[in-house]
XYZ file of C-alpha atoms in Angstrom:
579
model
C 126.909 130.302 154.912
C 126.379 131.209 151.237
C 123.213 130.337 149.267
C 123.244 126.683 148.246
C 125.777 125.911 150.956
C 125.292 123.879 154.111
C 127.630 123.660 157.078
C 127.788 120.524 159.209
C 129.772 119.885 162.354
C 130.067 117.501 165.281
C 130.534 118.738 168.861
C 134.004 118.735 170.399
C 132.691 118.368 173.968
C 129.601 117.206 175.792
C 127.731 119.454 178.241
C 128.556 118.555 181.823
C 132.090 117.349 181.035
C 134.367 120.292 180.498
C 137.134 118.976 178.270
C 137.642 119.045 174.518
C 137.193 115.433 173.420
C 137.076 115.866 169.632
C 134.319 113.337 168.996
C 134.786 113.782 165.232
C 138.030 111.802 165.460
C 135.844 108.689 165.656
C 134.172 109.286 162.292
C 135.662 106.549 160.113
C 134.075 107.617 156.826
C 131.649 110.281 155.662
C 130.174 110.773 152.202
C 127.120 111.958 150.297
C 125.065 109.231 148.670
C 121.893 108.754 146.642
C 122.255 111.530 144.027
C 123.544 111.453 140.477
C 124.760 115.042 140.773
C 126.299 114.919 144.168
C 127.127 118.169 145.938
C 130.718 118.956 146.750
C 131.683 117.911 150.287
C 134.682 119.740 151.743
C 136.175 119.240 155.178
C 136.852 122.610 156.787
C 138.508 121.667 160.070
C 138.742 118.762 162.518
C 134.966 118.600 163.005
C 133.264 120.635 160.251
C 132.215 120.064 156.628
C 130.754 122.247 153.875
C 128.236 120.995 151.328
C 127.883 122.961 148.081
C 125.752 122.509 145.012
C 123.080 120.288 146.476
C 119.314 120.484 145.955
C 116.360 118.493 147.159
C 116.894 115.693 149.623
C 120.520 115.040 150.487
C 121.646 111.913 152.289
C 124.922 111.885 154.183
C 126.177 108.500 155.312
C 128.898 108.112 157.908
C 130.344 105.449 160.179
C 131.416 106.115 163.755
C 133.876 104.011 165.754
C 132.247 103.455 169.166
C 134.623 102.020 171.757
C 134.568 104.446 174.687
C 132.926 102.690 177.629
C 132.079 105.807 179.622
C 129.100 108.052 180.322
C 130.382 110.687 177.877
C 130.644 109.067 174.470
C 129.545 105.898 172.622
C 130.242 102.192 172.987
C 128.923 99.202 171.054
C 129.757 95.512 171.174
C 127.861 92.218 171.197
C 126.453 92.921 174.689
C 124.934 96.378 174.159
C 124.997 99.688 172.307
C 125.166 103.012 174.133
C 125.557 106.531 172.790
C 125.282 110.230 173.490
C 124.109 112.431 170.654
C 127.257 114.560 170.797
C 129.222 111.529 169.600
C 126.920 110.672 166.690
C 124.670 113.446 165.429
C 125.980 116.083 163.020
C 124.638 119.575 163.537
C 123.279 121.428 160.493
C 123.940 125.111 161.054
C 120.768 127.168 160.839
C 118.490 124.196 161.448
C 119.165 123.774 165.165
C 115.595 124.691 166.129
C 113.970 122.272 163.663
C 112.622 118.901 164.855
C 115.170 116.074 164.530
C 113.942 112.553 163.786
C 115.878 109.492 164.942
C 115.182 105.932 163.787
C 116.630 103.132 165.925
C 116.739 99.884 163.946
C 116.638 96.506 165.670
C 118.878 94.930 163.011
C 121.798 93.090 164.586
C 120.347 93.217 168.094
C 119.580 90.246 170.311
C 115.914 89.316 170.952
C 116.123 90.368 174.615
C 117.558 93.811 173.915
C 115.409 96.852 174.705
C 115.867 100.584 174.112
C 116.145 102.834 177.172
C 115.938 106.582 176.558
C 113.740 109.573 177.395
C 113.767 110.819 173.804
C 110.107 111.354 172.816
C 108.798 108.390 170.842
C 106.712 108.854 167.688
C 106.143 105.203 166.828
C 108.085 102.396 168.497
C 107.534 98.699 169.111
C 107.260 96.948 172.467
C 111.062 96.802 172.743
C 111.483 100.503 172.012
C 112.824 100.220 168.461
C 111.448 102.663 165.937
C 110.875 106.371 165.403
C 111.821 109.108 167.896
C 111.742 112.894 167.575
C 113.604 115.628 169.429
C 112.360 119.222 169.353
C 115.746 120.618 168.325
C 119.464 119.897 168.261
C 120.065 120.933 171.881
C 117.397 118.465 172.977
C 118.627 115.789 170.578
C 122.057 115.598 172.189
C 120.576 115.538 175.693
C 118.971 112.098 175.363
C 121.497 109.306 175.926
C 120.400 105.912 174.596
C 121.119 102.436 175.979
C 120.201 99.338 173.949
C 120.765 96.073 175.779
C 119.260 93.331 177.897
C 118.226 95.509 180.815
C 117.045 94.885 184.362
C 115.342 97.649 186.262
C 112.854 99.029 188.722
C 110.206 101.724 188.761
C 109.055 104.251 191.349
C 107.247 107.575 191.468
C 108.203 110.969 192.856
C 105.360 113.492 193.128
C 103.355 111.347 190.725
C 106.122 111.466 188.092
C 107.316 108.049 186.809
C 110.985 107.252 187.453
C 112.852 104.232 186.130
C 116.315 102.776 186.756
C 117.847 100.280 184.323
C 121.126 98.378 184.600
C 123.325 96.979 181.864
C 126.044 94.556 182.927
C 126.217 91.603 185.299
C 125.001 92.387 188.807
C 123.096 91.110 191.835
C 121.106 94.250 192.593
C 118.252 94.122 195.093
C 115.771 96.370 193.273
C 113.214 95.992 196.059
C 115.627 97.842 198.309
C 117.090 100.272 195.770
C 113.773 101.657 194.481
C 112.423 102.924 197.839
C 115.833 104.323 198.801
C 116.047 106.308 195.566
C 112.442 107.438 195.905
C 113.197 108.932 199.336
C 116.359 110.697 198.106
C 114.746 112.119 194.973
C 111.758 113.281 197.019
C 114.070 115.299 199.295
C 115.467 117.176 196.289
C 112.015 117.766 194.807
C 110.760 119.071 198.158
C 113.668 121.498 198.394
C 112.788 123.137 195.061
C 109.039 122.733 195.576
C 108.417 121.215 192.172
C 109.654 118.590 189.751
C 109.822 119.957 186.164
C 109.621 116.565 184.443
C 107.288 114.183 182.663
C 109.592 111.234 183.446
C 113.125 110.488 184.710
C 115.526 107.694 183.822
C 118.645 106.436 185.626
C 120.794 104.498 183.120
C 123.422 102.414 184.945
C 126.347 100.444 183.542
C 127.661 97.969 186.126
C 131.325 97.000 185.732
C 134.049 95.445 187.840
C 135.706 98.744 188.651
C 134.394 102.092 187.446
C 132.704 105.273 188.589
C 131.130 108.229 186.860
C 127.978 110.113 186.047
C 126.706 112.669 183.568
C 123.580 114.731 184.009
C 120.811 115.342 181.480
C 117.525 117.250 181.727
C 115.373 114.214 182.457
C 117.868 111.360 182.720
C 121.379 110.487 183.800
C 124.052 108.042 182.672
C 125.904 106.344 185.516
C 128.783 103.898 185.751
C 129.496 102.004 188.949
C 131.204 98.974 190.342
C 128.738 96.119 190.738
C 129.966 95.924 194.352
C 128.261 99.269 194.969
C 124.803 97.904 194.168
C 122.816 96.483 197.105
C 122.674 92.687 197.284
C 119.705 90.681 198.465
C 119.968 89.878 202.153
C 122.048 92.960 202.993
C 120.434 95.287 205.498
C 123.108 97.860 206.256
C 124.003 100.715 203.952
C 127.557 99.699 203.113
C 130.133 102.297 202.243
C 130.018 101.067 198.651
C 126.223 101.346 198.434
C 126.427 104.793 200.017
C 128.773 105.825 197.233
C 126.317 104.692 194.563
C 123.376 106.445 196.221
C 125.472 109.608 196.487
C 126.207 109.412 192.750
C 122.507 109.015 191.920
C 121.674 111.893 194.257
C 124.345 114.128 192.693
C 123.155 113.658 189.133
C 119.487 114.002 190.106
C 120.148 117.362 191.812
C 121.707 118.479 188.541
C 118.326 118.366 186.802
C 117.774 121.710 188.543
C 121.305 122.932 189.248
C 123.182 122.872 185.879
C 120.540 121.647 183.440
C 118.027 124.426 184.211
C 119.785 126.805 186.598
C 122.882 127.226 184.442
C 125.621 129.753 183.815
C 124.842 132.198 181.018
C 128.183 131.238 179.453
C 127.145 127.579 179.185
C 123.594 128.382 178.096
C 124.850 130.158 174.987
C 127.928 127.999 174.450
C 128.728 126.423 171.126
C 130.154 122.947 171.430
C 133.099 123.442 169.090
C 135.311 125.265 171.608
C 135.750 125.826 175.329
C 133.217 127.906 177.265
C 134.913 129.360 180.334
C 132.961 130.150 183.498
C 134.089 130.813 187.050
C 130.856 129.343 188.434
C 131.511 125.586 188.423
C 132.282 125.816 192.159
C 128.581 126.655 192.618
C 127.112 124.289 190.073
C 129.265 121.281 190.934
C 130.301 122.243 194.475
C 126.809 123.029 195.730
C 125.555 119.852 194.039
C 128.344 117.897 195.763
C 127.185 119.360 199.079
C 123.576 118.386 198.607
C 124.195 114.903 197.188
C 125.225 113.357 200.520
C 123.115 115.759 202.613
C 120.006 114.393 200.860
C 120.968 110.873 201.967
C 120.778 111.827 205.643
C 117.766 114.114 205.219
C 115.908 111.233 203.550
C 116.721 108.881 206.413
C 118.522 106.423 204.133
C 121.705 106.967 206.176
C 122.220 108.342 209.679
C 124.107 111.440 210.862
C 127.231 109.384 211.686
C 127.441 108.000 208.159
C 126.923 111.471 206.732
C 129.743 112.909 208.835
C 131.993 110.096 207.606
C 131.295 111.208 204.040
C 131.842 114.878 204.884
C 135.096 114.175 206.740
C 136.497 112.474 203.637
C 135.766 115.574 201.569
C 137.599 117.760 204.102
C 140.541 115.334 204.086
C 140.682 115.387 200.291
C 140.934 119.176 200.274
C 143.465 119.352 203.104
C 145.878 116.913 201.465
C 146.540 119.142 198.483
C 148.749 122.215 198.644
C 146.997 123.355 195.487
C 144.333 125.004 197.649
C 146.915 127.683 198.514
C 147.655 128.355 194.839
C 144.317 128.282 193.070
C 140.919 129.605 194.096
C 137.773 127.652 193.262
C 136.759 130.429 190.855
C 140.076 129.945 189.026
C 139.691 126.171 189.203
C 136.279 126.522 187.548
C 137.581 128.766 184.792
C 140.553 126.517 184.048
C 138.637 123.239 184.270
C 139.238 122.606 180.562
C 143.016 122.555 180.765
C 143.792 121.836 184.402
C 141.068 120.031 186.377
C 140.117 117.698 183.523
C 143.734 117.214 182.457
C 145.434 116.518 185.761
C 149.024 115.400 185.880
C 151.218 114.042 188.669
C 151.644 117.536 190.138
C 147.923 118.321 190.323
C 147.540 118.092 194.153
C 150.317 120.660 194.512
C 148.971 123.058 191.893
C 145.167 122.956 191.667
C 142.108 122.606 193.882
C 138.909 120.689 193.162
C 135.855 122.888 192.665
C 133.844 119.771 193.537
C 135.425 119.073 196.942
C 136.317 122.574 198.109
C 133.152 123.828 196.423
C 131.126 121.482 198.637
C 132.840 122.888 201.747
C 132.165 126.445 200.571
C 128.508 125.520 200.035
C 128.439 124.282 203.640
C 130.036 127.549 204.759
C 127.503 129.600 202.805
C 124.728 127.532 204.392
C 126.162 128.280 207.855
C 126.606 131.969 207.014
C 123.020 132.411 205.815
C 121.701 130.675 208.934
C 123.910 132.790 211.182
C 123.078 136.234 209.815
C 119.337 135.450 209.640
C 119.015 133.930 213.122
C 118.213 130.611 211.434
C 115.368 131.931 209.298
C 117.341 131.375 206.072
C 119.607 128.666 204.695
C 121.246 127.586 201.458
C 117.942 125.872 200.623
C 116.384 129.323 200.252
C 119.163 130.467 197.950
C 118.657 127.446 195.702
C 114.918 128.137 195.541
C 115.650 131.775 194.666
C 118.029 130.749 191.868
C 115.400 128.328 190.585
C 112.628 130.925 190.516
C 114.749 133.730 189.037
C 116.944 131.796 186.595
C 116.059 128.118 186.226
C 112.300 128.231 185.818
C 112.253 131.151 183.320
C 115.329 129.681 181.559
C 117.578 132.705 182.055
C 121.346 132.163 182.213
C 123.079 133.005 185.482
C 125.646 135.821 185.007
C 129.131 135.356 186.441
C 128.236 137.382 189.549
C 124.678 136.038 189.733
C 125.117 133.563 192.592
C 126.878 136.113 194.790
C 124.275 138.814 194.084
C 121.391 136.435 194.730
C 122.919 135.419 198.071
C 123.345 139.071 199.096
C 119.782 139.917 198.060
C 118.522 136.994 200.117
C 120.642 137.908 203.135
C 119.883 141.621 202.899
C 123.533 142.435 203.567
C 126.928 142.314 201.905
C 128.632 138.924 201.712
C 131.685 140.319 199.930
C 134.073 139.156 202.651
C 132.754 135.587 202.454
C 133.087 135.333 198.678
C 136.450 137.116 198.654
C 137.881 134.651 201.172
C 136.194 131.432 200.076
C 135.523 131.675 196.342
C 138.151 134.081 195.066
C 140.825 133.529 197.703
C 143.268 130.795 198.676
C 143.371 131.167 202.455
C 142.238 128.341 204.727
C 138.487 128.070 205.210
C 137.267 128.688 208.797
C 135.994 125.116 209.073
C 136.349 124.943 212.857
C 134.029 127.931 213.238
C 131.503 126.612 210.719
C 131.310 123.146 212.248
C 131.039 124.514 215.809
C 128.091 126.683 214.767
C 126.289 123.532 213.584
C 127.072 121.515 216.717
C 129.734 119.386 215.038
C 133.115 118.534 216.543
C 136.054 119.005 214.171
C 139.766 118.325 214.247
C 142.643 117.547 211.922
C 145.086 114.789 212.842
C 147.838 112.759 211.174
C 146.688 109.791 209.096
C 146.854 106.430 210.874
C 147.655 104.580 207.638
C 147.958 105.130 203.906
C 144.262 104.241 203.516
C 143.003 106.524 206.311
C 140.667 109.132 204.826
C 139.210 110.458 208.077
C 135.923 109.631 209.744
C 133.987 109.686 213.011
C 136.055 108.759 216.096
C 134.559 106.308 218.580
C 135.863 108.406 221.480
C 136.466 112.039 220.462
C 137.800 112.863 223.952
C 140.722 110.512 223.510
C 143.728 112.138 221.837
C 144.508 110.707 218.407
C 147.743 108.727 218.028
C 150.903 110.660 217.264
C 152.219 110.956 213.721
C 154.313 108.224 212.107
C 156.724 108.817 209.203
C 155.195 108.793 205.735
C 156.615 108.618 202.237
C 154.792 111.753 201.139
C 153.700 110.154 197.895
C 150.973 108.042 196.317
C 152.109 104.741 194.819
C 150.830 102.040 192.527
C 152.122 98.614 191.646
C 154.386 98.362 188.613
C 155.704 94.813 188.140
C 156.226 94.445 191.887
C 157.841 97.852 192.354
C 156.282 100.883 194.064
C 155.825 103.398 191.267
C 155.448 106.985 192.483
C 152.286 108.458 191.007
C 152.097 111.710 192.979
C 154.710 113.376 195.194
C 153.372 115.860 197.720
C 155.235 119.128 197.931
C 157.728 119.262 200.824
C 157.126 115.570 201.496
C 159.917 113.140 202.346
C 160.036 111.595 198.868
C 160.328 114.941 197.123
C 163.009 116.170 199.549
C 164.984 112.978 198.914
C 165.132 113.772 195.193
C 162.624 111.159 194.008
C 160.338 112.022 191.090
C 157.011 110.896 189.705
C 157.459 107.730 187.688
C 160.370 106.427 189.801
C 159.917 102.780 190.809
C 161.116 102.061 194.365
C 162.318 98.476 194.764
C 164.081 98.500 198.180
C 164.237 100.333 201.510
C 167.464 99.766 203.463
C 168.275 96.796 201.269
C 164.921 95.049 201.677
C 162.570 94.594 198.734
C 159.320 96.583 198.834
C 156.195 96.892 196.726
C 153.437 99.504 196.450
C 151.993 98.544 199.838
C 154.996 97.512 201.910
C 157.011 100.634 201.069
C 154.612 102.626 203.264
C 154.906 100.096 206.083
C 158.707 100.231 205.967
C 158.745 104.040 206.007
C 156.236 104.146 208.888
C 158.521 101.881 210.970
C 161.478 104.288 210.752
C 162.395 106.393 213.789
C 161.390 110.024 213.099
C 164.338 112.006 211.764
C 166.349 108.898 210.857
C 167.710 108.319 207.372
C 166.808 105.431 205.066
C 168.498 104.236 201.901
C 166.131 103.769 198.981
C 166.848 102.098 195.663
C 164.656 102.972 192.700
C 164.641 102.754 188.937
C 164.280 105.994 187.009
C 163.489 104.854 183.504
C 166.051 102.009 183.152
C 168.667 103.461 185.506
C 169.041 102.151 189.065
C 169.523 105.038 191.495
C 170.058 105.416 195.236
C 168.355 108.016 197.417
C 168.643 109.088 201.068
C 165.262 109.719 202.652
C 164.822 111.401 206.017
C 161.849 109.998 207.967
C 159.285 112.796 208.131
C 156.144 112.551 210.312
C 152.723 112.784 208.691
C 151.046 116.177 208.708
C 147.723 116.796 210.429
C 145.632 116.661 207.258
C 143.085 113.969 208.110
C 139.644 115.075 209.311
C 137.548 113.784 212.208
C 133.964 114.952 212.641
C 131.444 114.023 215.328
C 128.150 115.128 216.848
C 128.850 117.332 219.850
C 126.957 116.712 223.054
C 124.781 119.798 223.178
C 124.861 121.357 226.631
C 121.751 122.553 228.451
C 120.834 126.024 227.329
C 122.128 125.457 223.806
C 118.737 124.527 222.378
C 119.278 126.815 219.388
C 122.354 124.839 218.334
C 120.493 121.549 218.617
C 117.517 122.895 216.670
C 119.872 124.261 214.000
C 121.694 120.950 213.648
C 118.458 118.993 213.469
C 117.044 121.340 210.827
C 120.235 121.008 208.805
C 120.399 117.209 208.962
C 116.655 116.607 208.915
C 116.849 114.739 212.226
C 115.047 115.091 215.532
C 117.561 113.791 218.105
């Protein structure tokens, strides 16, 4: 900028969520105030302003519309106020390394509201209102803030204070949640050998139906369904509670893997435009692998429950033809325009670097164990990445993960990365699972809600396939609206399209649930007459009953035969069990 000129801008995206969100669109008004000779304020683009002719102290006042109830932006109403710095704080170019002071005023808040944040306090009252200071702009936008009537619990990991607070109505049993989280967080800290924190904060918004998380260096923002929080009197780890613990585990692992071990591209990224990296498969995929693995290693869940979780990930990957068209490296690079902006054709065109990335992390774990005769594992690779990149705060180059793995293994892993990370061929899951003493098979889904699992009797053959629609549906005024059509599925072959609303099968009315039941009852190969609305036009289609594909995963613990002690020891070391 020129002498006497200042440039201001607001980020277009928030680290950890790779989509342009244009937070500046929520600025309702912005002006300079408090000077008789006001400098000239000129808007340069959608998120930037230039100030000219100012001297001394300059005050810029602006109002921000905050109505995005998510972990990524800002939301305020008469129940709470929540914000991320990327939604509120203008960046002054050239002053990014200067301390930034924040004053949180209690005006307009209820008497029982408190401030929850890890932003360093300078002088605050007993409710947390007052003066805070961040060391620079990058730190400033990494401290989310929740102001509300908050319930919570406290625990320690390696002597470091941890706190969880919840906004929203709930019936959480904190006496159960705190020790469960302590065990899970301790597993992650033990893996890396240290916990680079002074404190950690879980900030939870409990809603009727919602899910999400965003990582920060010493905190995380989470959104969950209140059904996922443990209730007093419950003893079992329900599937819903398991999901919440997995979310907490995922975001906590990120305090190392993403917030400190991070791609060089993201470390130097400006927040006004996309920053493309092919490494999200490692940073999100490996994290997705360890989030549930930590639950079983901590003893919070058992091996059977862990395999249920893992089988659902395999099923998710297998149900999308996109895995044959896009590698996880490409999925990472195109996250901005494809993964974060999915349309009705997404399962046929893209692959998730979260889900497939987690399976690749498992495969890399197996590979390192295999070539080292069980003296190495993925744990060692994560520790190496921490020591060489995370701890000294050096960005990971695009080939850094692959090179670190090869250095650790002492041999080339080019074939593994070519097949799994840069390729689109099927992963050798059967081989990987067998090496870890896990039974694996793919079978047709038993119902539209079947996501895979652990069979009660693996020796019994699964039921044969029944016809399926080959589409995902949702209710639309009593009709079955097609949300996604799977490539080569019965619905697509019949000429149906996304957005069509099926109202009848063979002259009988159907809805979003019963349409699947009616299709499943058809004799394989027979033809059914479907009536559907496309926009406002009633149309008739002929659908040929097509059996479900074998895309649903079963996993189970194999009975280890005598003489296979190495397999049993390997499995126990992997799961942290001693059966």
